[in-house]
CSV table of C-alpha atoms and ligand atoms in Angstrom, one decimal:
chain,number,residue,atom,x,y,z
A,1,UNK,CA,0.0,0.0,0.0
A,2,UNK,CA,2.9,2.3,0.6
A,3,UNK,CA,3.7,2.2,-3.1
A,4,UNK,CA,0.2,3.3,-4.0
A,5,UNK,CA,0.3,6.3,-1.7
A,6,UNK,CA,3.7,7.5,-2.9
A,7,UNK,CA,2.7,7.1,-6.5
A,8,UNK,CA,-0.6,8.9,-6.1
A,9,UNK,CA,1.5,11.9,-5.1
A,10,UNK,CA,4.0,11.4,-7.8
A,11,UNK,CA,1.4,11.2,-10.5
A,12,UNK,CA,-0.4,14.2,-9.2
A,13,UNK,CA,2.9,16.1,-9.5
A,14,UNK,CA,3.2,15.0,-13.1
A,15,UNK,CA,-0.4,15.8,-13.8
A,16,UNK,CA,0.0,19.4,-12.7
A,17,UNK,CA,3.3,20.0,-14.5
A,18,UNK,CA,2.8,23.0,-16.7
A,19,UNK,CA,4.3,24.2,-20.0
A,20,UNK,CA,7.8,25.5,-20.2
A,21,UNK,CA,8.5,28.4,-17.8
A,22,UNK,CA,11.4,30.7,-17.3
A,23,UNK,CA,11.8,29.4,-13.8
A,24,UNK,CA,12.7,25.9,-15.1
A,25,UNK,CA,15.8,27.2,-16.9
A,26,UNK,CA,17.1,28.6,-13.5
A,27,UNK,CA,17.1,25.2,-11.8
A,28,UNK,CA,20.7,24.5,-10.8
A,29,UNK,CA,22.3,21.8,-13.0
A,30,UNK,CA,19.9,22.5,-15.9
A,31,UNK,CA,21.3,25.8,-16.8
A,32,UNK,CA,23.4,25.7,-19.9
A,33,UNK,CA,22.3,22.1,-20.8
A,34,UNK,CA,20.6,21.9,-24.1
A,35,UNK,CA,20.2,18.1,-24.0
A,36,UNK,CA,17.3,16.3,-22.5
A,37,UNK,CA,17.9,13.5,-20.1
A,38,UNK,CA,18.2,10.0,-21.6
A,39,UNK,CA,16.7,6.7,-20.6
A,40,UNK,CA,17.8,3.4,-22.0
A,41,UNK,CA,15.2,0.7,-22.6
A,42,UNK,CA,16.3,-2.9,-22.7
A,43,UNK,CA,13.5,-5.1,-24.3
A,44,UNK,CA,13.5,-8.8,-23.6
A,45,UNK,CA,16.1,-11.5,-24.4
A,46,UNK,CA,18.9,-11.8,-26.9
A,47,UNK,CA,18.1,-12.6,-30.5
A,48,UNK,CA,20.5,-15.5,-30.5
A,49,UNK,CA,21.6,-18.0,-27.8
A,50,UNK,CA,24.7,-16.5,-26.2
A,51,UNK,CA,27.1,-17.8,-23.6
A,52,UNK,CA,30.2,-15.7,-23.2
A,53,UNK,CA,32.1,-14.2,-20.3
A,54,UNK,CA,32.0,-10.4,-19.6
A,55,UNK,CA,35.4,-9.1,-20.5
A,56,UNK,CA,35.2,-6.5,-17.7
A,57,UNK,CA,33.9,-8.5,-14.7
A,58,UNK,CA,34.3,-12.1,-15.9
A,59,UNK,CA,30.6,-13.0,-15.1
A,60,UNK,CA,28.9,-15.4,-17.4
A,61,UNK,CA,26.5,-13.7,-19.8
A,62,UNK,CA,24.0,-16.4,-20.8
A,63,UNK,CA,20.9,-15.4,-22.7
A,64,UNK,CA,18.6,-16.9,-25.2
A,65,UNK,CA,15.6,-15.9,-27.5
A,66,UNK,CA,12.3,-16.4,-25.8
A,67,UNK,CA,9.7,-16.2,-28.6
A,68,UNK,CA,6.7,-14.1,-28.0
A,69,UNK,CA,8.2,-12.5,-24.9
A,70,UNK,CA,10.7,-10.7,-27.1
A,71,UNK,CA,8.0,-9.6,-29.5
A,72,UNK,CA,5.9,-8.2,-26.7
A,73,UNK,CA,8.9,-6.6,-24.9
A,74,UNK,CA,10.0,-4.7,-28.1
A,75,UNK,CA,6.4,-3.6,-28.7
A,76,UNK,CA,6.2,-2.3,-25.1
A,77,UNK,CA,9.6,-0.6,-25.3
A,78,UNK,CA,8.6,1.2,-28.4
A,79,UNK,CA,5.3,2.3,-26.9
A,80,UNK,CA,7.0,3.5,-23.7
A,81,UNK,CA,9.6,5.4,-25.8
A,82,UNK,CA,6.8,7.2,-27.6
A,83,UNK,CA,5.1,8.1,-24.4
A,84,UNK,CA,8.2,9.2,-22.5
A,85,UNK,CA,9.6,11.2,-25.5
A,86,UNK,CA,6.3,13.1,-25.8
A,87,UNK,CA,7.1,14.3,-22.3
A,88,UNK,CA,10.5,15.6,-23.3
A,89,UNK,CA,12.8,12.8,-22.2
A,90,UNK,CA,15.1,11.2,-24.7
A,91,UNK,CA,15.0,7.4,-25.1
A,92,UNK,CA,17.4,4.9,-26.7
A,93,UNK,CA,16.4,1.3,-27.3
A,94,UNK,CA,19.2,-1.3,-26.6
A,95,UNK,CA,17.6,-3.6,-29.2
A,96,UNK,CA,16.2,-2.4,-32.5
A,97,UNK,CA,14.8,-5.7,-33.7
A,98,UNK,CA,13.8,-9.0,-32.2
A,99,UNK,CA,16.8,-10.8,-33.8
A,100,UNK,CA,19.5,-8.3,-32.6
A,101,UNK,CA,22.5,-10.1,-31.1
A,102,UNK,CA,23.8,-7.8,-28.3
A,103,UNK,CA,25.4,-9.1,-25.1
A,104,UNK,CA,24.6,-7.6,-21.7
A,105,UNK,CA,28.0,-5.9,-21.9
A,106,UNK,CA,27.2,-4.3,-25.2
A,107,UNK,CA,23.9,-3.1,-23.8
A,108,UNK,CA,25.2,-1.5,-20.7
A,109,UNK,CA,28.1,0.1,-22.7
A,110,UNK,CA,25.6,1.5,-25.2
A,111,UNK,CA,23.5,2.9,-22.3
A,112,UNK,CA,26.6,4.5,-20.8
A,113,UNK,CA,27.8,5.9,-24.1
A,114,UNK,CA,24.4,7.6,-24.5
A,115,UNK,CA,24.7,9.2,-21.1
A,116,UNK,CA,21.5,7.4,-19.9
A,117,UNK,CA,20.5,8.2,-16.3
A,118,UNK,CA,18.6,5.0,-16.1
A,119,UNK,CA,18.5,1.6,-17.8
A,120,UNK,CA,15.2,-0.3,-17.8
A,121,UNK,CA,14.9,-4.0,-18.6
A,122,UNK,CA,11.5,-5.1,-19.8
A,123,UNK,CA,10.4,-8.7,-19.4
A,124,UNK,CA,7.2,-10.7,-19.1
A,125,UNK,CA,6.6,-14.0,-17.3
A,126,UNK,CA,3.8,-16.4,-16.4
A,127,UNK,CA,1.9,-16.0,-13.2
A,128,UNK,CA,-0.2,-13.1,-11.9
A,129,UNK,CA,1.9,-13.0,-8.7
A,130,UNK,CA,5.2,-12.6,-10.7
A,131,UNK,CA,4.9,-8.8,-11.3
A,132,UNK,CA,8.1,-7.5,-9.7
A,133,UNK,CA,10.8,-4.9,-9.9
A,134,UNK,CA,14.4,-5.7,-9.1
A,135,UNK,CA,16.9,-2.9,-8.2
A,136,UNK,CA,20.7,-2.9,-7.9
A,137,UNK,CA,21.8,-3.5,-4.3
A,138,UNK,CA,25.2,-3.3,-2.7
A,139,UNK,CA,26.3,-6.9,-2.1
A,140,UNK,CA,24.1,-8.3,-4.9
A,141,UNK,CA,26.1,-10.9,-6.7
A,142,UNK,CA,26.4,-13.8,-9.1
A,143,UNK,CA,28.8,-16.7,-8.6
A,144,UNK,CA,29.9,-19.6,-10.8
A,145,UNK,CA,32.7,-21.1,-12.9
A,146,UNK,CA,34.6,-18.5,-14.9
A,147,UNK,CA,36.4,-18.7,-18.3
A,148,UNK,CA,39.4,-20.3,-16.4
A,149,UNK,CA,37.2,-23.1,-14.9
A,150,UNK,CA,37.7,-21.7,-11.4
A,151,UNK,CA,34.8,-20.5,-9.2
A,152,UNK,CA,34.3,-16.8,-9.2
A,153,UNK,CA,32.0,-14.3,-7.5
A,154,UNK,CA,31.1,-10.9,-9.0
A,155,UNK,CA,29.6,-8.5,-6.5
A,156,UNK,CA,27.8,-5.1,-7.0
A,157,UNK,CA,29.5,-2.4,-4.9
A,158,UNK,CA,28.5,1.1,-6.1
A,159,UNK,CA,26.4,2.6,-3.3
A,160,UNK,CA,25.4,5.7,-5.1
A,161,UNK,CA,24.3,3.9,-8.2
A,162,UNK,CA,22.4,1.3,-6.1
A,163,UNK,CA,20.6,4.1,-4.2
A,164,UNK,CA,19.5,5.8,-7.4
A,165,UNK,CA,18.4,2.4,-8.8
A,166,UNK,CA,16.3,1.7,-5.7
A,167,UNK,CA,14.7,5.2,-5.9
A,168,UNK,CA,13.8,4.7,-9.6
A,169,UNK,CA,12.6,1.2,-8.8
A,170,UNK,CA,10.3,2.4,-6.1
A,171,UNK,CA,8.7,5.0,-8.4
A,172,UNK,CA,8.3,2.5,-11.3
A,173,UNK,CA,6.9,-0.2,-9.0
A,174,UNK,CA,4.5,2.4,-7.6
A,175,UNK,CA,3.3,3.6,-11.0
A,176,UNK,CA,3.1,0.0,-12.2
A,177,UNK,CA,1.0,-0.9,-9.2
A,178,UNK,CA,-1.6,1.8,-10.0
A,179,UNK,CA,-1.6,1.0,-13.8
A,180,UNK,CA,-1.7,-2.8,-13.3
A,181,UNK,CA,-4.3,-2.7,-10.5
A,182,UNK,CA,-2.2,-4.8,-8.2
A,183,UNK,CA,0.8,-4.5,-5.9
A,184,UNK,CA,4.1,-4.6,-7.8
A,185,UNK,CA,6.8,-5.0,-5.2
A,186,UNK,CA,10.5,-3.9,-5.3
A,187,UNK,CA,12.2,-7.2,-4.3
A,188,UNK,CA,15.0,-9.6,-5.0
A,189,UNK,CA,15.2,-12.8,-7.0
A,190,UNK,CA,17.3,-15.9,-7.0
A,191,UNK,CA,19.1,-17.6,-9.8
A,192,UNK,CA,20.3,-20.4,-7.6
A,193,UNK,CA,19.9,-23.9,-9.2
A,194,UNK,CA,19.0,-22.5,-12.6
A,195,UNK,CA,20.6,-24.7,-15.4
A,196,UNK,CA,23.2,-22.8,-17.4
A,197,UNK,CA,23.2,-19.7,-15.2
A,198,UNK,CA,25.5,-18.5,-12.4
A,199,UNK,CA,23.8,-18.5,-9.0
A,200,UNK,CA,23.1,-15.3,-7.0
A,201,UNK,CA,20.5,-12.6,-6.8
A,202,UNK,CA,21.1,-9.8,-9.4
A,203,UNK,CA,20.3,-10.0,-13.1
A,204,UNK,CA,23.6,-9.9,-14.9
A,205,UNK,CA,22.8,-6.8,-16.8
A,206,UNK,CA,22.1,-4.9,-13.6
A,207,UNK,CA,25.2,-6.4,-11.9
A,208,UNK,CA,27.6,-5.1,-14.6
A,209,UNK,CA,25.9,-1.7,-15.3
A,210,UNK,CA,27.7,1.4,-14.1
A,211,UNK,CA,24.4,3.4,-14.3
A,212,UNK,CA,21.2,2.9,-12.2
A,213,UNK,CA,19.3,-0.1,-13.6
A,214,UNK,CA,15.7,-1.2,-13.0
A,215,UNK,CA,14.7,-4.8,-14.1
A,216,UNK,CA,11.0,-5.4,-14.6
A,217,UNK,CA,9.0,-8.6,-14.8
A,218,UNK,CA,5.3,-8.4,-15.8
A,219,UNK,CA,3.5,-11.5,-14.5
A,220,UNK,CA,0.6,-12.4,-16.7
A,221,UNK,CA,-2.6,-14.1,-15.7
A,222,UNK,CA,-3.2,-15.8,-19.0
A,223,UNK,CA,0.2,-16.2,-20.6
A,224,UNK,CA,3.5,-14.4,-20.1
A,225,UNK,CA,7.0,-15.1,-21.3
A,226,UNK,CA,7.0,-17.2,-24.5
A,227,UNK,CA,3.2,-17.5,-24.2
A,228,UNK,CA,2.7,-13.8,-24.7
A,229,UNK,CA,0.5,-11.3,-22.9
A,230,UNK,CA,-2.8,-9.7,-23.9
A,231,UNK,CA,-3.2,-6.3,-25.5
A,232,UNK,CA,-4.9,-5.1,-22.2
A,233,UNK,CA,-1.9,-6.3,-20.2
A,234,UNK,CA,0.5,-4.6,-22.6
A,235,UNK,CA,-1.4,-1.4,-22.2
A,236,UNK,CA,-1.2,-1.5,-18.4
A,237,UNK,CA,2.5,-2.3,-18.5
A,238,UNK,CA,3.2,0.6,-20.9
A,239,UNK,CA,1.2,3.0,-18.7
A,240,UNK,CA,3.0,2.0,-15.5
A,241,UNK,CA,6.5,2.0,-16.9
A,242,UNK,CA,6.0,5.3,-18.7
A,243,UNK,CA,4.6,7.1,-15.6
A,244,UNK,CA,7.3,5.6,-13.3
A,245,UNK,CA,10.1,6.5,-15.6
A,246,UNK,CA,8.9,10.1,-15.9
A,247,UNK,CA,8.5,10.4,-12.2
A,248,UNK,CA,12.0,9.1,-11.7
A,249,UNK,CA,13.6,11.3,-14.3
A,250,UNK,CA,11.7,14.4,-13.1
A,251,UNK,CA,13.1,13.9,-9.6
A,252,UNK,CA,16.6,12.9,-10.7
A,253,UNK,CA,19.3,15.2,-9.3
A,254,UNK,CA,21.0,15.2,-12.7
A,255,UNK,CA,17.9,15.9,-14.7
A,256,UNK,CA,15.6,18.3,-13.0
A,257,UNK,CA,13.1,18.7,-10.2
A,258,UNK,CA,9.7,17.1,-9.7
A,259,UNK,CA,7.1,18.8,-11.9
A,260,UNK,CA,9.6,19.8,-14.6
A,261,UNK,CA,9.0,17.0,-17.1
A,262,UNK,CA,8.1,18.4,-20.5
A,263,UNK,CA,9.6,21.8,-19.8
A,264,UNK,CA,13.0,21.9,-18.2
A,265,UNK,CA,14.0,18.4,-19.5
A,266,UNK,CA,13.3,19.3,-23.2
A,267,UNK,CA,14.4,23.0,-23.1
B,301,ZN,ZN1,12.5,-12.5,-19.7
């Protein structure tokens, strides 16, 4: 319920955000910047099965195509991009087509090169109770056999990035809760015992990202994952992600202040 209350306030702030004003240009940190803030959207799984080690951290980057999930996730990412860009925030997609072959390292490097303030992974999965948001946390990790055959552990340690990831995650989970008419918690997950994956509790892409990352699962009542989700479910997911991303960006220290979406961010 806490999420719902926070989000009602956040959405109200967004709703009353007015057109561009002179005041917005005077906000510290925005003066002199002509570029809107950028968000990186990461839709679904890789276009090809991939099983390589990250050259930077050594973590196993295993991913695979997942049929209709990838079609749905790209549709959702494009719709979120359109909604968010209409509010003056720049969006880059980390996959342009379903068949794109891009490792997690290539995705996070692209997001960083685009100066994204937030990366957002978009997934769907079976089960109405599986709607969840996973933030970065200090101490989050993955562990398994590395390229050298020895056991390794890669741990997330950037406190500032984790804090911003958790702040974004709370806003996105709150907005999603309102749009999806159910509680969407910010929580952790476990990869332990999953065939072909390192164990641990952070998605690999969030673990190796140097920018705040928010990993979303949309649990479907009728399908999810490779089974696909309905048009109504897609619409709710798009609404919640868009509102949550805008709330996060509007209150980002590097982008602006609450209420400035659509004015300061695009000025
Ligand atoms: Zn997925």
